[in-house]
Short mmCIF file of C-alpha atoms and ligand atoms in Angstrom, two decimals:
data_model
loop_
_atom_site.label_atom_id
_atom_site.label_comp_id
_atom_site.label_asym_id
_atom_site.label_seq_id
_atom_site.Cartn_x
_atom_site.Cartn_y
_atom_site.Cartn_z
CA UNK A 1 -142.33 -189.02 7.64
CA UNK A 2 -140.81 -189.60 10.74
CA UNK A 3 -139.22 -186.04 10.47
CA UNK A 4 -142.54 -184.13 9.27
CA UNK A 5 -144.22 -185.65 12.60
CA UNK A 6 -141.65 -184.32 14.81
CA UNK A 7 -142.09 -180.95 13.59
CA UNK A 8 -145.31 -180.77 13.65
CA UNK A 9 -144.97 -181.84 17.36
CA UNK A 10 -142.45 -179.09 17.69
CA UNK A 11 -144.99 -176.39 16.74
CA UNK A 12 -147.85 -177.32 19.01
CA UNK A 13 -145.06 -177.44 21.48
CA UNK A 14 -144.37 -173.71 20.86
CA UNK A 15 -147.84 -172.79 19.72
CA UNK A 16 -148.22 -174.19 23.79
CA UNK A 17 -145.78 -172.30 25.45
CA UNK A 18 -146.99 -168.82 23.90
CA UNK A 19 -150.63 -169.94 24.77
CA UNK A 20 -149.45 -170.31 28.24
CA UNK A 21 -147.47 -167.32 28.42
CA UNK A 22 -150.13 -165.25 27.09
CA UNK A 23 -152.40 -166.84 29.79
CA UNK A 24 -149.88 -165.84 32.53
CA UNK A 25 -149.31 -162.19 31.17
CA UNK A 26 -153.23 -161.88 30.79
CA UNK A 27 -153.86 -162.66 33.97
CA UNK A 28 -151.14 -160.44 35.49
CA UNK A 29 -152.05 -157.71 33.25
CA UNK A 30 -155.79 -158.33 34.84
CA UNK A 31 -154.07 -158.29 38.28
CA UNK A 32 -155.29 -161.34 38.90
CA UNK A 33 -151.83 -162.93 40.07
CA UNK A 34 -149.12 -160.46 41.12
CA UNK A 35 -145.80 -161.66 39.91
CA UNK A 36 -142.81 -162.00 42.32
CA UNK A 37 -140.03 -162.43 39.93
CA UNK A 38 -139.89 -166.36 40.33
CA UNK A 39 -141.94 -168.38 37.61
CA UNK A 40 -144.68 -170.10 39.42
CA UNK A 41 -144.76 -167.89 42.88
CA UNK A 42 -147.73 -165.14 43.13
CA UNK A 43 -149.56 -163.14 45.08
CA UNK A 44 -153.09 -163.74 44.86
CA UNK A 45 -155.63 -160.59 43.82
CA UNK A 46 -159.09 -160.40 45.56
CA UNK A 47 -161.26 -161.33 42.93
CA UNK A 48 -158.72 -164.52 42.22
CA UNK A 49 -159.57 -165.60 46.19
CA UNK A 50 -163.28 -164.77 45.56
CA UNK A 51 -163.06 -167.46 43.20
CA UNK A 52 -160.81 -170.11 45.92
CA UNK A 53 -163.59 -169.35 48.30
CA UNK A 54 -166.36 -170.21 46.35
CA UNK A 55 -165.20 -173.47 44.90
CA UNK A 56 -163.90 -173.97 48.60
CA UNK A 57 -167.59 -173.62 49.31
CA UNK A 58 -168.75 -176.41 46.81
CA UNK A 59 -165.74 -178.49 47.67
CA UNK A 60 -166.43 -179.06 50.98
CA UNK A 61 -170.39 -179.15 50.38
CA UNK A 62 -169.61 -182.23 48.44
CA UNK A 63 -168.20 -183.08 51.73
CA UNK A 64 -170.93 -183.01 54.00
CA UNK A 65 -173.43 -184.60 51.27
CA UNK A 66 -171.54 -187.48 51.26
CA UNK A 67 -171.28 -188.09 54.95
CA UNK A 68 -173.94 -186.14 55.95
CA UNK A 69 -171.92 -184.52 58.36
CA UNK A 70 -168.64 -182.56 57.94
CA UNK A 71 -165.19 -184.94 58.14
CA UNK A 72 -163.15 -184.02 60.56
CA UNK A 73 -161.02 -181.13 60.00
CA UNK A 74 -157.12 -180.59 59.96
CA UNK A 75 -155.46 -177.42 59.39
CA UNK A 76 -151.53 -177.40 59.39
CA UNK A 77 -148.83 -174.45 58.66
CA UNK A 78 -147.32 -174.83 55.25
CA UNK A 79 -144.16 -176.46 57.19
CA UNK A 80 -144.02 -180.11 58.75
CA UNK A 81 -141.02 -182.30 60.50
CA UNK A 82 -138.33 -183.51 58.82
CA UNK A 83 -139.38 -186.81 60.45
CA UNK A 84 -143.19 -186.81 58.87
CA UNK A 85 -141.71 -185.98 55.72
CA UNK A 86 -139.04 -189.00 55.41
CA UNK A 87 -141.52 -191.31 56.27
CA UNK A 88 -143.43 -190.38 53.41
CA UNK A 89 -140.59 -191.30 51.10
CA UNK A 90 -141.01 -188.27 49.24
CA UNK A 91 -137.43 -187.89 48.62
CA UNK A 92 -136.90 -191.16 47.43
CA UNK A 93 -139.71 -190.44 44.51
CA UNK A 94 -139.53 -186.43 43.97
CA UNK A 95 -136.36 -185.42 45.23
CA UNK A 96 -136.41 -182.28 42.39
CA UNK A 97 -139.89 -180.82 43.32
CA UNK A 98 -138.18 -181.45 47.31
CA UNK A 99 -138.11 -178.28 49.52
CA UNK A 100 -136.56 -178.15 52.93
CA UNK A 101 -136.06 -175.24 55.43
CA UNK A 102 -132.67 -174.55 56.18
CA UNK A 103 -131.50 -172.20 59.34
CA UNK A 104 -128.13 -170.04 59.92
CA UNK A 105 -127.04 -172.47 63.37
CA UNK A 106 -123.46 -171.37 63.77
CA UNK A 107 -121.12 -168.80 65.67
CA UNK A 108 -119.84 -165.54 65.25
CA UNK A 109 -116.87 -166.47 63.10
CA UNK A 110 -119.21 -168.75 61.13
CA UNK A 111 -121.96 -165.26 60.49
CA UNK A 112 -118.45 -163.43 59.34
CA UNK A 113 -117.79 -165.67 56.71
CA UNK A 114 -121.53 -165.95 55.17
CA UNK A 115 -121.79 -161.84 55.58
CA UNK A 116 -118.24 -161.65 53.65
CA UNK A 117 -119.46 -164.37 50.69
CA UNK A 118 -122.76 -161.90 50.89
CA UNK A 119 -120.89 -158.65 50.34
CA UNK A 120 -118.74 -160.25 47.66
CA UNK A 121 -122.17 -160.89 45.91
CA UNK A 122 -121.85 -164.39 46.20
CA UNK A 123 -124.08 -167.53 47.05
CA UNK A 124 -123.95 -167.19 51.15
CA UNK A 125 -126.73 -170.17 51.61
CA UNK A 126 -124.97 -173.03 51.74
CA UNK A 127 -123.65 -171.29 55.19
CA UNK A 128 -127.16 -172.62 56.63
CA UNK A 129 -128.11 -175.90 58.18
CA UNK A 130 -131.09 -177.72 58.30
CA UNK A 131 -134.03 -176.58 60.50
CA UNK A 132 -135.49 -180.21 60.78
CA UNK A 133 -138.00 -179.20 58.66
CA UNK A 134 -139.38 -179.27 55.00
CA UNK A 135 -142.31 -177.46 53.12
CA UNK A 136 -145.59 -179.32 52.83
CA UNK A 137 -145.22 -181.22 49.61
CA UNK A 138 -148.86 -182.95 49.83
CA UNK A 139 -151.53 -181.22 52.34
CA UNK A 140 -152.46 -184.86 53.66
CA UNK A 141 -148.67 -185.86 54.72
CA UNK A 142 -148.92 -183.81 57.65
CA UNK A 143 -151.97 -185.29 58.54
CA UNK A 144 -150.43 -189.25 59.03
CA UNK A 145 -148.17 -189.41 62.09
CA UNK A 146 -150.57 -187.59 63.92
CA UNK A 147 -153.27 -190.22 63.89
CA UNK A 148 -153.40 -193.09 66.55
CA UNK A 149 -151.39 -195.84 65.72
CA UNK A 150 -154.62 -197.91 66.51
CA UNK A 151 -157.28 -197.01 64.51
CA UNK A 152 -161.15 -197.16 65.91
CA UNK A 153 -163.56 -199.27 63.80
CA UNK A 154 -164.80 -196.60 61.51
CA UNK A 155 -161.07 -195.42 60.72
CA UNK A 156 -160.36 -192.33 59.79
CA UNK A 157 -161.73 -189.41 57.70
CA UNK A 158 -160.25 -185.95 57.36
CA UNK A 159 -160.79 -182.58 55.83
CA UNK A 160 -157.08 -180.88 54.90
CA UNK A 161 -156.95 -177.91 53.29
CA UNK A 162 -153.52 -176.06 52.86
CA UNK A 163 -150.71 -174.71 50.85
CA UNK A 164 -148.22 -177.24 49.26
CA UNK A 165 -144.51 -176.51 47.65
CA UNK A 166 -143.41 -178.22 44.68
CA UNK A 167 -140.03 -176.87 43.42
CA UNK A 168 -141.20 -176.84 39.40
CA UNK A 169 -140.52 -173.35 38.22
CA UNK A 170 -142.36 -172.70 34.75
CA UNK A 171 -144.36 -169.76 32.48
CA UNK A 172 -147.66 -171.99 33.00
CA UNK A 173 -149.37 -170.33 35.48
CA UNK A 174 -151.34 -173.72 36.22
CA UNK A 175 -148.07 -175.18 37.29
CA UNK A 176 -147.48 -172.90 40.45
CA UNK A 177 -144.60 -173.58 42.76
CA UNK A 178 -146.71 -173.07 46.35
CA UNK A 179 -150.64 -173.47 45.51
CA UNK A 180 -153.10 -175.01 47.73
CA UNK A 181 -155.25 -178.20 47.86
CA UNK A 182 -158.30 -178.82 49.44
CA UNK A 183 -158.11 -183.20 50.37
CA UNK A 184 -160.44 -185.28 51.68
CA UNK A 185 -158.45 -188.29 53.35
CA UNK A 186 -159.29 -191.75 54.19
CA UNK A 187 -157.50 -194.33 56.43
CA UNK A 188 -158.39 -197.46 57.00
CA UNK A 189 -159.29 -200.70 55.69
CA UNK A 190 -158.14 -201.54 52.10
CA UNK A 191 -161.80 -201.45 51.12
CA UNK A 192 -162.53 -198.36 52.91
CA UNK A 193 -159.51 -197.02 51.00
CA UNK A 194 -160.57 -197.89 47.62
CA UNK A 195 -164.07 -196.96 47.82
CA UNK A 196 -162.67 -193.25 48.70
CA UNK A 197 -160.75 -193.31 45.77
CA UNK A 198 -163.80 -194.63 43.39
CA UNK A 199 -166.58 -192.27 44.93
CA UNK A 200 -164.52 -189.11 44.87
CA UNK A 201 -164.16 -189.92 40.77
CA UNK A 202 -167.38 -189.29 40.20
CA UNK A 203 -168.13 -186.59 43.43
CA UNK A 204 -165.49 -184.67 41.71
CA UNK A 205 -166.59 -184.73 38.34
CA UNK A 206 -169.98 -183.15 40.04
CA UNK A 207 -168.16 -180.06 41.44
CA UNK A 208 -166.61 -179.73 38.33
CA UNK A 209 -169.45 -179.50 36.64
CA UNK A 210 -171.60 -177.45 38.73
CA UNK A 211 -168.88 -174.65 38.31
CA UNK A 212 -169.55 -174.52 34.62
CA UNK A 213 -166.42 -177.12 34.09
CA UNK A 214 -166.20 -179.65 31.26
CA UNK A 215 -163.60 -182.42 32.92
CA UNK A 216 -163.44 -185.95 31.76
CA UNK A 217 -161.37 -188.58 34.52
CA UNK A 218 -157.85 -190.21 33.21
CA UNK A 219 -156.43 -192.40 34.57
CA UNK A 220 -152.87 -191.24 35.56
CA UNK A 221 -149.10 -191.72 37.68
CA UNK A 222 -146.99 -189.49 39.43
CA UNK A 223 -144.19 -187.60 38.34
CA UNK A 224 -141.55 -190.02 39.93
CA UNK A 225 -138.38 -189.19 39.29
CA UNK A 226 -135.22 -191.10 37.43
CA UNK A 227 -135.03 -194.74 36.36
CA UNK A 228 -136.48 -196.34 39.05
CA UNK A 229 -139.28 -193.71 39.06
CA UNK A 230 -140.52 -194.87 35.53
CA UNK A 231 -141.20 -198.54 37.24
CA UNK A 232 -142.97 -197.07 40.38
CA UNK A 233 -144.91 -195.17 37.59
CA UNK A 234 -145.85 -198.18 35.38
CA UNK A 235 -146.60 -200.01 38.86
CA UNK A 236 -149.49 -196.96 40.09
CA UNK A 237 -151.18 -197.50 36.51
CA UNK A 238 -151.11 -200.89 36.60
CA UNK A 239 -152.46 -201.11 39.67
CA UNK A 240 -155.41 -197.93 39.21
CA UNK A 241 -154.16 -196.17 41.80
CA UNK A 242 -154.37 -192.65 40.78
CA UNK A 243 -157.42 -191.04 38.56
CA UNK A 244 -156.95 -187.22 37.39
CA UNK A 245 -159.33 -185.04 36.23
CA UNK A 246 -158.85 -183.26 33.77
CA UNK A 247 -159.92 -179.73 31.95
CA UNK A 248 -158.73 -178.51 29.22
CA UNK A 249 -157.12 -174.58 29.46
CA UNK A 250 -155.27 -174.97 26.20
CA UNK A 251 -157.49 -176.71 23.55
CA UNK A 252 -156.25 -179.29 21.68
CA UNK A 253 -153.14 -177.75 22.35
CA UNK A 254 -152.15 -180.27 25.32
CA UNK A 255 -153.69 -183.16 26.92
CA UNK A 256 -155.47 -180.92 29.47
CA UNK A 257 -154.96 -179.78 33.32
CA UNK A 258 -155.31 -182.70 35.81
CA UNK A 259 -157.63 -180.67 38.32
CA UNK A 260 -158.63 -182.82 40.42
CA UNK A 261 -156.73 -185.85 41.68
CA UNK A 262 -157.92 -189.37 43.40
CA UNK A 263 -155.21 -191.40 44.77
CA UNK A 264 -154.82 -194.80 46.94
CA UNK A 265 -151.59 -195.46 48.85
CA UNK A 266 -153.00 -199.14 49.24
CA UNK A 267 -150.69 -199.69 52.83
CA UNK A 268 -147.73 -196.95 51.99
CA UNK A 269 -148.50 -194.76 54.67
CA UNK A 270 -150.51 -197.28 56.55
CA UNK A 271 -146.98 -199.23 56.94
CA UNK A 272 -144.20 -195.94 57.06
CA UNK A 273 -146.16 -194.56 59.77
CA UNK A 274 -147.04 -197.61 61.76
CA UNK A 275 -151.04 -197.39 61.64
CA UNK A 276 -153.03 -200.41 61.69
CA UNK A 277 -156.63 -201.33 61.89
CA UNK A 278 -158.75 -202.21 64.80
CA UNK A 279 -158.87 -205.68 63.01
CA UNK A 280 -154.75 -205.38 63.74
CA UNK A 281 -154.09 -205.13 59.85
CA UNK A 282 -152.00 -202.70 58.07
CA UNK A 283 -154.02 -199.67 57.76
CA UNK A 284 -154.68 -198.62 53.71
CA UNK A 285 -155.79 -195.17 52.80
CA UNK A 286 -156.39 -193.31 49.68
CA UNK A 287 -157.34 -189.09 49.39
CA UNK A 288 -158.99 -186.99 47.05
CA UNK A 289 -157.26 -183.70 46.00
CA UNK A 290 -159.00 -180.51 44.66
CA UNK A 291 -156.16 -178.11 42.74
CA UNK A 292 -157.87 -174.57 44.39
CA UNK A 293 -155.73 -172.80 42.23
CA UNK A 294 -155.88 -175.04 38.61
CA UNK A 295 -159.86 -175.07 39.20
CA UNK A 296 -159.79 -170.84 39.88
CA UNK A 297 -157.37 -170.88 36.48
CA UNK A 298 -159.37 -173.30 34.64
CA UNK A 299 -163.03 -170.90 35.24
CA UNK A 300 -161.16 -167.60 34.53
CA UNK A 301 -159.83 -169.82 30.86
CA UNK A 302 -163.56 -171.22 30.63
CA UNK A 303 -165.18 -167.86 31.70
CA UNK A 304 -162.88 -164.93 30.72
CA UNK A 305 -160.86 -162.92 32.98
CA UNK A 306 -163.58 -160.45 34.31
CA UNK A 307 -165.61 -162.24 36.84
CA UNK A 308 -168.65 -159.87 36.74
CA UNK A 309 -169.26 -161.14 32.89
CA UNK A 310 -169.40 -164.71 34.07
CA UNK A 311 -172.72 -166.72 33.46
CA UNK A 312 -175.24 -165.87 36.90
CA UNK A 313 -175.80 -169.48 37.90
CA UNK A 314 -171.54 -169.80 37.70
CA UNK A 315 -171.35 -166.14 39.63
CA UNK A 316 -173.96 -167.08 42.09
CA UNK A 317 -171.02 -169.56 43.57
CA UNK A 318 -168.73 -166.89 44.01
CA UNK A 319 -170.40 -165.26 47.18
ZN1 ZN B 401 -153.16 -186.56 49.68
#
C-alpha cells in the first residue's frame, strides 16, 4: 500500500512540474516575462507591470483605510550593509537563499591572474572580495537599524516597497529569484506587534478578494535551513507567528501559493538592533508582506494570460 501511495505522490509531483513549466513557457510565449537564461530571473513586460501597479494601488489603499492616513514611507536600493544584514541573522537561518555582493579589491598582479583563469574559460570569481554588502533578502530588513534606538510613544509604522533576492533557482515562475514585496511594518510594543500581524490577516484577505482572488489564510514557518532550522520552524508555529495566504495556481495539484505573508518577530529585531520602547522595553514588531509578483501570477492563472479579456470590475484596477 505503502508503495501504491508513493507513486501516486510521484505523479502529482510530475503532473506539477509540467503544470508549472507550461505556466512559465505560457507566459514567456505571451511575453509576459522575458527569460534571461537563469530559472527564476526575468524581465518584466508592460502589461505584467500594469498589473504590479494596480494591485500596488489596492495594496497601499488598504493602507491608508486602516490608518486613515498613509504610513510612513521607506524606499531602499535592492542592496543594504553587510552590518544590517548580520544583525538580522539571516545567515544563521537561510544561508542557501543568502546573496552577497562581492568586488575585484586587489592589484595589478592580482587582475592578471583572474583575466588568465578568465581566458582559460575558467571560474575567475572567487578572485573577488566582499563589498560589505548583501542583496535585500526581506524589503523590511533595511528598514531596522535606521530607526531611533528610542522609540516615541506611538512606535513605528512603515510603508517598504522593494525588490528582494532569494537564491532559489526553479521552472515555477511563482518562485522568482529577485521579485518584489510591498510590507507594511510595525515596531513597537508586543501588543502593537501582534495586532499588526492579526489585522493584516484579514486586510489581506480583502485585497485578495477585491482582485477577483480566492485565498484562504494558513498558518505557516519559514524555510529555515538544516537541523536546527526544523526546531526554529516547529518553534514559529507553535508560537503563531507567521500566517500565509494562500491561492491556488495549480489546482489540487499543490497546496497553493502563499501570496501574502503576516509575520511577528516578537523582540528579534527589537533586541539585534538595539530598539526599545519609550516604556524602556525591548521593542517587538511584526510586518505584513504582499508577493507583487505571486499576486500578478496568481490573476494572469485566475484570469488568463490576455489582460483585455479579464472581467471589467477586475480590469477597472489595472489603470
Ligand atoms: Zn518583513
Amino acid at each position: 500500500m505503502t508503495f501504491i501511495s508513493g507513486s501516486v505522490t510521484d505523479d502529482r509531483a510530475s503532473d506539477l512540474d509540467r503544470e508549472r513549466a507550461r505556466f512559465r513557457d505560457e507566459l514567456i510565449a505571451a511575453q509576459l516575462l522575458i527569460p534571461t537564461g537563469i530559472d527564476g530571473l526575468y524581465g518584466r513586460s508592460s502589461d505584467f507591470e500594469q498589473i504590479i501597479d494596480g494591485i500596488d494601488r489596492l495594496v497601499v489603499k488598504a493602507g491608508v483605510a486602516a490608518y486613515g492616513a498613509s504610513p510612513r514611507k521607506l524606499r531602499f536600493p535592492p542592496v543594504f550593509p553587510r552590518d544590517a544584514f548580520e544583525k538580522t541573522d539571516y545567515i544563521a537561518s537561510f544561508p542557501n537563499l543568502t546573496g552577497a555582493i562581492s568586488t575585484f579589491t586587489g592589484d595589478n598582479k592580482d587582475h592578471r591572474s583572474l583575466l588568465a583563469d578568465r581566458e582559460a574559460g575558467r571560474d575567475w570569481d572567487h578572485h573577488l572580495e566582499s563589498a560589505g554588502t548583501m542583496l535585500v533578502s526581506a524589503a523590511c530588513h533595511p528598514s531596522y537599524s535606521t530607526l531611533p534606538k528610542t522609540l516615541s510613544e506611538e512606535g513605528v509604522l512603515l510603508d517598504v516597497y522593494g525588490f528582494c533576492f532569494r537564491h532559489e533557482p526553479a521552472v515555477d515562475p511563482a518562485r522568482m529569484q529577485a521579485f518584489r514585496m510591498h510590507e507594511f511594518v510595525r515596531v513597537g510594543t508586543p501588543a502593537e506587534a501582534r495586532a499588526h500581524r492579526d489585522e493584516w490577516v484579514g486586510r489581506g484577505l480583502d485585497v485578495l478578494a477585491e482582485l477577483g482572488l480566492t485565498a484562504r489564510q494558513e498558518a505557516a514557518n519559514d524555510p529555515f535551513f538544516g537541523r536546527a532550522g526544523r526546531i526554529l520552524a516547529a518553534g514559529q508555529r507553535e508560537e503563531n507567528l507567521k500566517t500565509e495566504l494562500v491561492v491556488r495556481l495549480y489546482g489540487d495539484l499543490d497546496d497553493g501559493t502563499a501570496v501574502v505573508s503576516c509575520n511577528c518577530h516578537q523582540d528579534h529585531f527589537g533586541e539585534a538592533f538595539g530598539i526599545t520602547t519609550a516604556g524602556g522595553e525591548v521593542a517587538h514588531s511584526a510586518c505584513v508582506g504582499f508577493g507583487m509578483e505571486r499576486i500578478a501570477l496568481a490573476m494572469l492563472r485566475t484570469f488568463g494570460l490576455d489582460i483585455t479579456g479579464w472581467p471589467a470590475p477586475v480590469r477597472a484596477h489595472l489603470t
